[in-house]
Short mmCIF file of C-alpha atoms and ligand atoms in Angstrom, two decimals:
data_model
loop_
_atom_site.label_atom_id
_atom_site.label_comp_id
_atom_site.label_asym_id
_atom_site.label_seq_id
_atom_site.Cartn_x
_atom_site.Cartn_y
_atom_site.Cartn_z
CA UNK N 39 150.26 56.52 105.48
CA UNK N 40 151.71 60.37 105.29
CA UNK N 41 150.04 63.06 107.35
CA UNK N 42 148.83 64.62 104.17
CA UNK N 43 147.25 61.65 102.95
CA UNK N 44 145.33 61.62 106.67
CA UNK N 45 144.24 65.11 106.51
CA UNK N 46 143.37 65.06 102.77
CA UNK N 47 142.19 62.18 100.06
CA UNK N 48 140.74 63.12 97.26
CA UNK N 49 138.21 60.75 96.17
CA UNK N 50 138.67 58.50 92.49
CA UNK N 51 134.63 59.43 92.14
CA UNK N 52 131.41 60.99 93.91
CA UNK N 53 128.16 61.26 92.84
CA UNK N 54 127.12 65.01 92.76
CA UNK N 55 123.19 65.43 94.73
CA UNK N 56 122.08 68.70 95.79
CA UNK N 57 118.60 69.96 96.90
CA UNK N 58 117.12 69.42 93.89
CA UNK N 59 116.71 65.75 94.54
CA UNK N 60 116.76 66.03 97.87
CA UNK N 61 113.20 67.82 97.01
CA UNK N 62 112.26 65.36 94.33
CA UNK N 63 112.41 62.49 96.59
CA UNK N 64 110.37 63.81 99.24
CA UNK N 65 107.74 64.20 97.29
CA UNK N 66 107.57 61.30 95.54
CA UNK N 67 107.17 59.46 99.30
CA UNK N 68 104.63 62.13 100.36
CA UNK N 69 102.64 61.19 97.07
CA UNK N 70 102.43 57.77 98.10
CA UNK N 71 102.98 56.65 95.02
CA UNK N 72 106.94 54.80 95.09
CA UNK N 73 107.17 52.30 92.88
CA UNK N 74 107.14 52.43 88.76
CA UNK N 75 104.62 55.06 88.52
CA UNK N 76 104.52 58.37 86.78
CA UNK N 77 107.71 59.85 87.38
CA UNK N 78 109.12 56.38 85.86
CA UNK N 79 106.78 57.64 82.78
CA UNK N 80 108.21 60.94 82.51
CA UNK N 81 112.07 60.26 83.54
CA UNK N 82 111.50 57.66 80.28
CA UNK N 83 110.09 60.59 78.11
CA UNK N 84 112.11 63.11 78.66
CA UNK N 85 115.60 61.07 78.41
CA UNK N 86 114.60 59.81 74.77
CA UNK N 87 113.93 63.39 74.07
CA UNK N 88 117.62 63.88 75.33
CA UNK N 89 119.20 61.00 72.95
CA UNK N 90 117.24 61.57 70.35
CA UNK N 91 115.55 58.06 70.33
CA UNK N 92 111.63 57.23 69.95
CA UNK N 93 111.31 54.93 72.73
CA UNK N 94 112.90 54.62 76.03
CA UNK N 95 112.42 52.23 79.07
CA UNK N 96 113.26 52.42 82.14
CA UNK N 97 114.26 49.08 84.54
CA UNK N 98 116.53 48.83 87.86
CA UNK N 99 119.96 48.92 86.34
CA UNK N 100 121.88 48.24 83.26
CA UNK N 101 122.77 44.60 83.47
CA UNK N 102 119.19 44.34 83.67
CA UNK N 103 118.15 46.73 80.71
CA UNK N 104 120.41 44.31 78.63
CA UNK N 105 119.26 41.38 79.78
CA UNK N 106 115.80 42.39 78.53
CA UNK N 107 117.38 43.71 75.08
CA UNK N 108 118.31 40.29 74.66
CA UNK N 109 115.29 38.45 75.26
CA UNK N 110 113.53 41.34 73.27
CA UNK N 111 115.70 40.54 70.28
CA UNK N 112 115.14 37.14 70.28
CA UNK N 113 118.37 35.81 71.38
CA UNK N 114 117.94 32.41 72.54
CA UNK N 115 119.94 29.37 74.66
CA UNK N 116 122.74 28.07 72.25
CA UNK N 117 123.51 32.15 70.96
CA UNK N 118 126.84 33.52 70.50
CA UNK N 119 127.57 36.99 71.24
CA UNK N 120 130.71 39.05 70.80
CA UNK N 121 131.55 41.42 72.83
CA UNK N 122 134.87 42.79 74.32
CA UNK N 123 136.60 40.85 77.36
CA UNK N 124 138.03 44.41 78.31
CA UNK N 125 134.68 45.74 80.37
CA UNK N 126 133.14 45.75 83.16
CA UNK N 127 132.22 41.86 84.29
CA UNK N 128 128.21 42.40 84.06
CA UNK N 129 128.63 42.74 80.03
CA UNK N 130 129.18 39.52 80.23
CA UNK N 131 126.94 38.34 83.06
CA UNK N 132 124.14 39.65 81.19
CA UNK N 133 124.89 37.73 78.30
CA UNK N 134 124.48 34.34 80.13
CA UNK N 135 121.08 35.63 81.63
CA UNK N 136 120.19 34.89 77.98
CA UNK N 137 121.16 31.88 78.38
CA UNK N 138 124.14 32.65 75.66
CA UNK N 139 127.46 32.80 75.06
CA UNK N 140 129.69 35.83 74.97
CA UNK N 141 132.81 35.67 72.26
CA UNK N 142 135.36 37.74 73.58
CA UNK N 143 137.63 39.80 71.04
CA UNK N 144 140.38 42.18 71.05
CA UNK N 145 140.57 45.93 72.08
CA UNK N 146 142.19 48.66 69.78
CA UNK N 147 144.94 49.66 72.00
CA UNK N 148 143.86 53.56 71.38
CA UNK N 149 140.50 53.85 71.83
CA UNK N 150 139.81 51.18 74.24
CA UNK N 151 136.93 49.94 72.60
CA UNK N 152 136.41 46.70 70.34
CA UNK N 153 138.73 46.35 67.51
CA UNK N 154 136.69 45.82 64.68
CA UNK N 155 138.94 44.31 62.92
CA UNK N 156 138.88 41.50 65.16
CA UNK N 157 135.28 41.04 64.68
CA UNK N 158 134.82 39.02 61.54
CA UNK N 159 137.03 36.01 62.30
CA UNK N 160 135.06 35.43 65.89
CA UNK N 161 131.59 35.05 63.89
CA UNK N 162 130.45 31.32 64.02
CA UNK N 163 127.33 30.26 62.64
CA UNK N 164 125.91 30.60 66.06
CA UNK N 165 126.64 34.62 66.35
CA UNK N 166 123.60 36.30 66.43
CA UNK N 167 124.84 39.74 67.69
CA UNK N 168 127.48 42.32 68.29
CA UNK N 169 127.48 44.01 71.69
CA UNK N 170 129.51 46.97 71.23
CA UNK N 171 131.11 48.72 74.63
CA UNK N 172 131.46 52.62 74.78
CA UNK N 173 133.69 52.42 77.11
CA UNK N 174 133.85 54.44 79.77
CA UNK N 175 131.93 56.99 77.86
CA UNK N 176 133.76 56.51 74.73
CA UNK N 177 131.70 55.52 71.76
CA UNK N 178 132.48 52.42 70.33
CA UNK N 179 133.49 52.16 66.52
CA UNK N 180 129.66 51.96 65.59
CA UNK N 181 129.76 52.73 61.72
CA UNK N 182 132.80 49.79 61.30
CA UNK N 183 130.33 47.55 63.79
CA UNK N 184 127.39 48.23 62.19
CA UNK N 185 128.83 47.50 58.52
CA UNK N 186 129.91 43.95 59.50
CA UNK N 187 126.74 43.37 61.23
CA UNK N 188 124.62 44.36 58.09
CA UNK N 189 127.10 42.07 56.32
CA UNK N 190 126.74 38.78 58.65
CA UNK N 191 122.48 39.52 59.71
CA UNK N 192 123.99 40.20 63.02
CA UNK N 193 121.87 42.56 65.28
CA UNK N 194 124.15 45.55 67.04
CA UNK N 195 123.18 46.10 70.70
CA UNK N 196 125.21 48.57 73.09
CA UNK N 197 126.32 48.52 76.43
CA UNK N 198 126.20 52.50 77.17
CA UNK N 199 126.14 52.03 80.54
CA UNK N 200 128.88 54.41 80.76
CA UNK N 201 128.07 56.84 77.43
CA UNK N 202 125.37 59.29 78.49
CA UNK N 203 125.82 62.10 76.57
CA UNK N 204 128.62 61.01 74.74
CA UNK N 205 128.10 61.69 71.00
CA UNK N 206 129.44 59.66 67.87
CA UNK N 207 129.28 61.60 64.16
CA UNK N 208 127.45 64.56 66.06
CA UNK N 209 124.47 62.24 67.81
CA UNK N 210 124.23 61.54 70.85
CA UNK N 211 124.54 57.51 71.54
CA UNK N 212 121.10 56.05 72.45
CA UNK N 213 119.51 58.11 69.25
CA UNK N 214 119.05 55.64 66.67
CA UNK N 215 122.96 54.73 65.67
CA UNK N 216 121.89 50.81 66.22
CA UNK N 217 118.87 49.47 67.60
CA UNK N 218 118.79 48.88 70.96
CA UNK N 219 121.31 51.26 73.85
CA UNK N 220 121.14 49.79 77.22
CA UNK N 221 122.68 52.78 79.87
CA UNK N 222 123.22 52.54 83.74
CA UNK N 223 122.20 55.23 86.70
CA UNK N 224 124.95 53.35 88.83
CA UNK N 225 126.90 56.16 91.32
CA UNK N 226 129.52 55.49 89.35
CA UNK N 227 128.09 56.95 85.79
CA UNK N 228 127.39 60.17 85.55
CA UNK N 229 124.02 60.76 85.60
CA UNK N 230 123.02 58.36 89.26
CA UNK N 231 119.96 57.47 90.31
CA UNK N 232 121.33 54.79 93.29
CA UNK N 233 120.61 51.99 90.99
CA UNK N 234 118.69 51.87 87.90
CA UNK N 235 119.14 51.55 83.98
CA UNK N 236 117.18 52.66 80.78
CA UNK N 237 117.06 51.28 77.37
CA UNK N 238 116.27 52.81 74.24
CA UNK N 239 115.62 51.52 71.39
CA UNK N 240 114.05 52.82 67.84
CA UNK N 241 111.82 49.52 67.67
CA UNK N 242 108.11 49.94 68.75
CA UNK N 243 107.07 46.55 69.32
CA UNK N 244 110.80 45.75 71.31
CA UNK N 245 109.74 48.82 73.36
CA UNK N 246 106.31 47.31 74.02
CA UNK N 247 107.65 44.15 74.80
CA UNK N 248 110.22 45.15 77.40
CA UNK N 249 107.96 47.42 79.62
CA UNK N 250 105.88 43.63 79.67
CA UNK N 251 108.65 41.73 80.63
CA UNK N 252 110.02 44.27 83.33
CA UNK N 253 106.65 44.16 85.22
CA UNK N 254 106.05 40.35 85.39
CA UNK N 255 104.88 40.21 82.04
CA UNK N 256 101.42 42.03 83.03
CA UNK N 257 99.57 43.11 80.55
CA UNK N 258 98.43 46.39 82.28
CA UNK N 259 100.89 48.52 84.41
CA UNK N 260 99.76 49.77 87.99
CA UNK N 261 99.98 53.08 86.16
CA UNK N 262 97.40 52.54 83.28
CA UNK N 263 94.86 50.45 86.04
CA UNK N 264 94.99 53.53 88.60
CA UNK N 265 94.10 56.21 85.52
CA UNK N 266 91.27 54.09 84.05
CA UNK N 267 87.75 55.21 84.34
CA UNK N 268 87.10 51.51 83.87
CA UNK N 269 87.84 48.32 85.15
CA UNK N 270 90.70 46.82 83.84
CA UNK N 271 91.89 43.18 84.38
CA UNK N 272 95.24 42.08 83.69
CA UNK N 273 96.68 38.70 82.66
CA UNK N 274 100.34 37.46 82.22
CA UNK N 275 101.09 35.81 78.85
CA UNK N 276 104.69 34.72 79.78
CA UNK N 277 107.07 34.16 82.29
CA UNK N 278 108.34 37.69 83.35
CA UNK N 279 110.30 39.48 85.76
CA UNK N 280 110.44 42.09 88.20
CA UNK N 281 112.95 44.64 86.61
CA UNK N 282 110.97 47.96 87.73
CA UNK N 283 112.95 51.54 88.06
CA UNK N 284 110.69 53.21 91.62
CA UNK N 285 109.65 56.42 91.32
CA UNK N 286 111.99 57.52 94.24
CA UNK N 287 114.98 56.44 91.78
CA UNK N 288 113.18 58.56 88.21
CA UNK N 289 112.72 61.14 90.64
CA UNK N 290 116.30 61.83 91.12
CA UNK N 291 116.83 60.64 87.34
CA UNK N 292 114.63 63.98 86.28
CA UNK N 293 116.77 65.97 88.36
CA UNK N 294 119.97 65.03 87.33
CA UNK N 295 118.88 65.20 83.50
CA UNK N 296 118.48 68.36 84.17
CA UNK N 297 121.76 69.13 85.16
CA UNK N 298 123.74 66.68 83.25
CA UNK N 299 124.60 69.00 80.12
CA UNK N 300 126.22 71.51 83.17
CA UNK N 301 128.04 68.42 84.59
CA UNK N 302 129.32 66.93 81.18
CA UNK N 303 130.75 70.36 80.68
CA UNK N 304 132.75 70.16 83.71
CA UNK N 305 133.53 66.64 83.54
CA UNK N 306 135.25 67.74 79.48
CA UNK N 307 136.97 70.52 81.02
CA UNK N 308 138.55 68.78 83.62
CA UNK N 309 139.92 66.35 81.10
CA UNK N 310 141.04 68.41 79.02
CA UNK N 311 143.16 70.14 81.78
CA UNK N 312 144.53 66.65 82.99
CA UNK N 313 145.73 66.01 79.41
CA UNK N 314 147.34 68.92 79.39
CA UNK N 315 149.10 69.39 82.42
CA UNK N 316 149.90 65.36 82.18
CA UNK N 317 151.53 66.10 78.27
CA UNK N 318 155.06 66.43 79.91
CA UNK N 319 154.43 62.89 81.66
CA UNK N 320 156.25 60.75 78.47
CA UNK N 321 155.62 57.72 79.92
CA UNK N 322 151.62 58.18 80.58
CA UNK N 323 149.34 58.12 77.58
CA UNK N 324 146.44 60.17 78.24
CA UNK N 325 143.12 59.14 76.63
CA UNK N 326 142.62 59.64 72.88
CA UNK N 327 139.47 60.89 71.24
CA UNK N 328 138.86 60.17 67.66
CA UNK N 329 137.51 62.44 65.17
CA UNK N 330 134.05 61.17 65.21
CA UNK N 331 133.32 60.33 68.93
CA UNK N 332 133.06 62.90 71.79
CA UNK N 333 134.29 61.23 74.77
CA UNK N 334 131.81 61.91 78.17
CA UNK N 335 135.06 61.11 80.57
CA UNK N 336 132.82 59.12 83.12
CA UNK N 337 136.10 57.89 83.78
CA UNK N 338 139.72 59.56 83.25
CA UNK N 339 141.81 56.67 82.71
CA UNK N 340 145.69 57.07 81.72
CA UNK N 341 148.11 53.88 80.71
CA UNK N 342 151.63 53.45 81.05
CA UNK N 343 154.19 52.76 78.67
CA UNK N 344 156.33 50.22 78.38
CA UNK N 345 158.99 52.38 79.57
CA UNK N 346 157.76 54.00 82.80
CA UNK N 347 159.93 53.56 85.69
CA UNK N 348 157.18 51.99 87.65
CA UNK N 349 154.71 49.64 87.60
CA UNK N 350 150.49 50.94 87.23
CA UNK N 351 150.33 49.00 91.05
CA UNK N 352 153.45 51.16 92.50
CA UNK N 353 151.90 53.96 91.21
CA UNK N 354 148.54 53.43 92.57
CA UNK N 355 150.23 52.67 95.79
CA UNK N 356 152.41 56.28 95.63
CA UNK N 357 149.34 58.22 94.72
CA UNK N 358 147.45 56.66 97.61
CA UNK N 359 150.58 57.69 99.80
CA UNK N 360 150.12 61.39 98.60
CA UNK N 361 146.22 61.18 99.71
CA UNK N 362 145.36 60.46 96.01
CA UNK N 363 142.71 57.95 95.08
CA UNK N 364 142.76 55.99 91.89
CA UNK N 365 141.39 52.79 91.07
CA UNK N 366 143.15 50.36 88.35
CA UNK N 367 141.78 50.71 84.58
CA UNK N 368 139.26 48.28 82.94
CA UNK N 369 139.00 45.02 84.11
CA UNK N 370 139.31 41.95 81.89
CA UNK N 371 136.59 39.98 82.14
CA UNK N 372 138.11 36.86 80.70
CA UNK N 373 140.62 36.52 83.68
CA UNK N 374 137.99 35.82 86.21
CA UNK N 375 136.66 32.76 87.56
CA UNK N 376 133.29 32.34 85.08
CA UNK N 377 135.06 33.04 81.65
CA UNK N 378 138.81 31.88 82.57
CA UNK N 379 140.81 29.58 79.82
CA UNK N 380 143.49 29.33 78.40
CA UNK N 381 142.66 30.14 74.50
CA UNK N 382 141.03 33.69 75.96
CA UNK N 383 144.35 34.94 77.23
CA UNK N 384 146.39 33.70 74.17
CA UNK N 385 143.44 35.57 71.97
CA UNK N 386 143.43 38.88 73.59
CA UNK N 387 147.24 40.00 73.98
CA UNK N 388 146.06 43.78 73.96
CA UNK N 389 143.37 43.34 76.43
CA UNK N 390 146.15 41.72 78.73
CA UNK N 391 148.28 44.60 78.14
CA UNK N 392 145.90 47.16 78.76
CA UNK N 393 144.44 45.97 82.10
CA UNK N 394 147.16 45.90 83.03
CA UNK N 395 149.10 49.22 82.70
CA UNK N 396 145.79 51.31 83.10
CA UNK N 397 144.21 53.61 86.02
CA UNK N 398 141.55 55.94 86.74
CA UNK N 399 142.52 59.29 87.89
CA UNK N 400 140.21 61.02 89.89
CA UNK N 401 137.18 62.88 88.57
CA UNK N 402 133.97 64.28 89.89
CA UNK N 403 131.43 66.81 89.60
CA UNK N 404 132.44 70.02 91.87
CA UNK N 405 136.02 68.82 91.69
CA UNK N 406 138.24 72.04 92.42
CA UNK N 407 141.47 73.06 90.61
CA UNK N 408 143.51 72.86 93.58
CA UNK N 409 142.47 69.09 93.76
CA UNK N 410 143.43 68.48 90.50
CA UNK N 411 146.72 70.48 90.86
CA UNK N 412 147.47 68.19 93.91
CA UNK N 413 147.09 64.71 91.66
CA UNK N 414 148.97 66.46 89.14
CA UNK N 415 151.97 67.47 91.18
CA UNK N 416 151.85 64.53 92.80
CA UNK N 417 152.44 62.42 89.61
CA UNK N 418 155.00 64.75 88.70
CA UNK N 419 156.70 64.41 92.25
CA UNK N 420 156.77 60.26 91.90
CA UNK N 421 157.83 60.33 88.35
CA UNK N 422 161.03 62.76 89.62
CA UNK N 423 161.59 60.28 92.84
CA UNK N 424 161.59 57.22 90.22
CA UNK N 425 163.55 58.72 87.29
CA UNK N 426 166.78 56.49 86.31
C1 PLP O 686 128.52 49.76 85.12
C2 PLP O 686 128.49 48.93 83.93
C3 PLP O 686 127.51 47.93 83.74
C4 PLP O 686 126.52 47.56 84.81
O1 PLP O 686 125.64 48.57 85.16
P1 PLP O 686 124.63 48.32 86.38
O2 PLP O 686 123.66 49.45 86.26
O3 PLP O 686 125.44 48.42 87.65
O4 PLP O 686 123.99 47.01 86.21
C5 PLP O 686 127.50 47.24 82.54
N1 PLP O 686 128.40 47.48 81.59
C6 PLP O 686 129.37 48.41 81.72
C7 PLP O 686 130.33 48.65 80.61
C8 PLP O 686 129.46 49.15 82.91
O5 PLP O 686 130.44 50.03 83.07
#
């Protein structure tokens, strides 16, 4: 390692706290009150108000939000559900919680996100529903999804773990585009709550039934027994599960909802300048937005063409030397041990390609020109020391 990178690294991603939720947190334990409780209640309120959708619930993270829009929906052992391979592994994981089993299909080598054209010929007679990615805060093609849905009496649910705030056709994702939006408070998203997740959905009676199933399938919450004037008895119809957000975790949630317009701001502006001062880079393709989707750049993630003089793993490795974090691009989820075979990788040549050749430059809240300079000229410096 250089002496630069000793004395300086600039980190791929870090979660932005101040005193605000320093604050928050203390009083929720000086309430005594730390579990699912009332600021669960108005964390859930006030971020529907922020997507635009009628009902939102809260739970402990995202691979749990979706496991409960599954059971929700109805989808049952035996169910097929596509989704992308190119994501993170728990889009899958979550899927198997069901008890069914994901369909992987192609990326669009642009965008990222699920080719839709690859949709159609993956539908069996045992697909049930589409589980469209925005990845890394960039909305999936929902109005293409949606149509071959409709067409097939598929039901569309998202993974927006990454797409807070991200908008498609002017609306933010999570207001009703589909039915049910699944998001993640992970350190890694945007808006972090430690852990935690939130799903909204348009659907009364889905709502209903999820905040059920996330508390053990009770059929009064600790919140509604403490507020009654009168004695209330619960009972358990079905088999549920413990899936609750605390209030330590919506406490921070409120607080960073608060800020997160200021922070997606920043986050745009920072991409914007990477694109720009990367533009002279010919062999790095910065991200692309289309027309209709705003991109929340949870992640800044840049591929390499065919003809860059180094590999994405050399580069990584150069960075690194330079005091430069980055982490590789998307994962494929088909490559690891659980979803591994053969037909997968012959099926998904882009997905190969693209996990591959991508990376995630560094981005964060509070992130100072000069830092982003530094990655800058430092990509410029290794593409001089490896130009033929
Ligand atoms: C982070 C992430 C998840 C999992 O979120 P958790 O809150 O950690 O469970 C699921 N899907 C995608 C696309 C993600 O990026």
């Amino acid at each position: 390692m250089s002496e630069q990178a000793l004395s300086r690294t600039i980190p791929v991603a870090r979660p932005s706290f101040g005193s605000g939720e320093e604050r928050a947190v203390l009083e929720v334990l000086r309430s005594g009150w730390v579990t699912q409780g009332p600021r669960v209640a108005e964390f859930e309120q006030k971020f529907a108000t922020y997507v635009g959708a009628p009902y939102a619930v809260a739970v402990s993270s995202c691979t749990t939000a979706l496991h409960l829009a599954f059971l929700a929906s109805g989808i049952e052992p035996g169910d097929e559900i596509i989704c992308p391979s190119l994501s993170f592994i728990a889009t899958a994981n979550s899927i198997v919680h069901a008890g069914a089993t994901p369909v992987f299909v192609d990326i669009d080598s642009a965008t990222y996100n699920m080719d839709p054209k690859a949709i159609e010929s993956a539908i069996t007679f045992r697909t049930r529903a589409i589980l469209a990615v925005h990845q890394i805060g960039l909305p999936a093609a929902l109005n293409e999804i949606s149509a071959i849905a409709d067409r097939h009496g598929l039901l569309v649910i998202e993974d927006a773990a990454c797409a807070i705030g991200a908008e498609y056709r002017k609306k933010r994702i999570g207001s009703p585009h589909g039915f049910i939006a699944c998001f993640s408070f992970h350190p890694r998203k945007i808006l972090a709550t430690g852990d935690g997740g939130m799903i909204t959905t348009s659907n009364e009676l889905i709502a209903a039934r999820m905040r059920r199933l996330r508390q053990h399938a009770m059929t009064v919450s600790d919140l509604a027994r403490h507020s009654s004037s009168q004695v209330l008895v619960e009972s358990y119809n079905e088999v549920g599960y413990n899936y609750r957000m605390t209030d330590l975790q919506a406490a921070i949630g409120l607080v960073q909802l608060q800020r997160l317009d200021e922070m997606l701001e920043q986050r745009r502006e920072l991409a914007a300048r990477y694109s720009r001062g990367l533009a002279g880079c010919k062999w790095l393709v910065v991200p692309h937005e289309p027309a209709e989707s705003q991109h929340n750049f949870q992640s800044y993630m840049v591929r390499l063409q065919g003809d860059a003089p180094l590999s994405r793993d050399q580069l990584m490795q150069e960075l690194l030397d330079r005091g430069v974090s980055s982490r590789r691009g998307i994962m494929a989820i088909h490559r690891e041990m659980p979803y591994r075979n053969a037909e997968w990788c012959r099926k998904l040549p882009v997905t190969n390609l693209v996990t591959d050749t991508t990376l995630v430059l560094p981005l964060f809240h509070g992130m100072t020109n000069d830092e982003q300079d530094f990655v800058m000229d430092s990509i410029r410096q290794i593409s001089a020391k490896y130009a033929r």
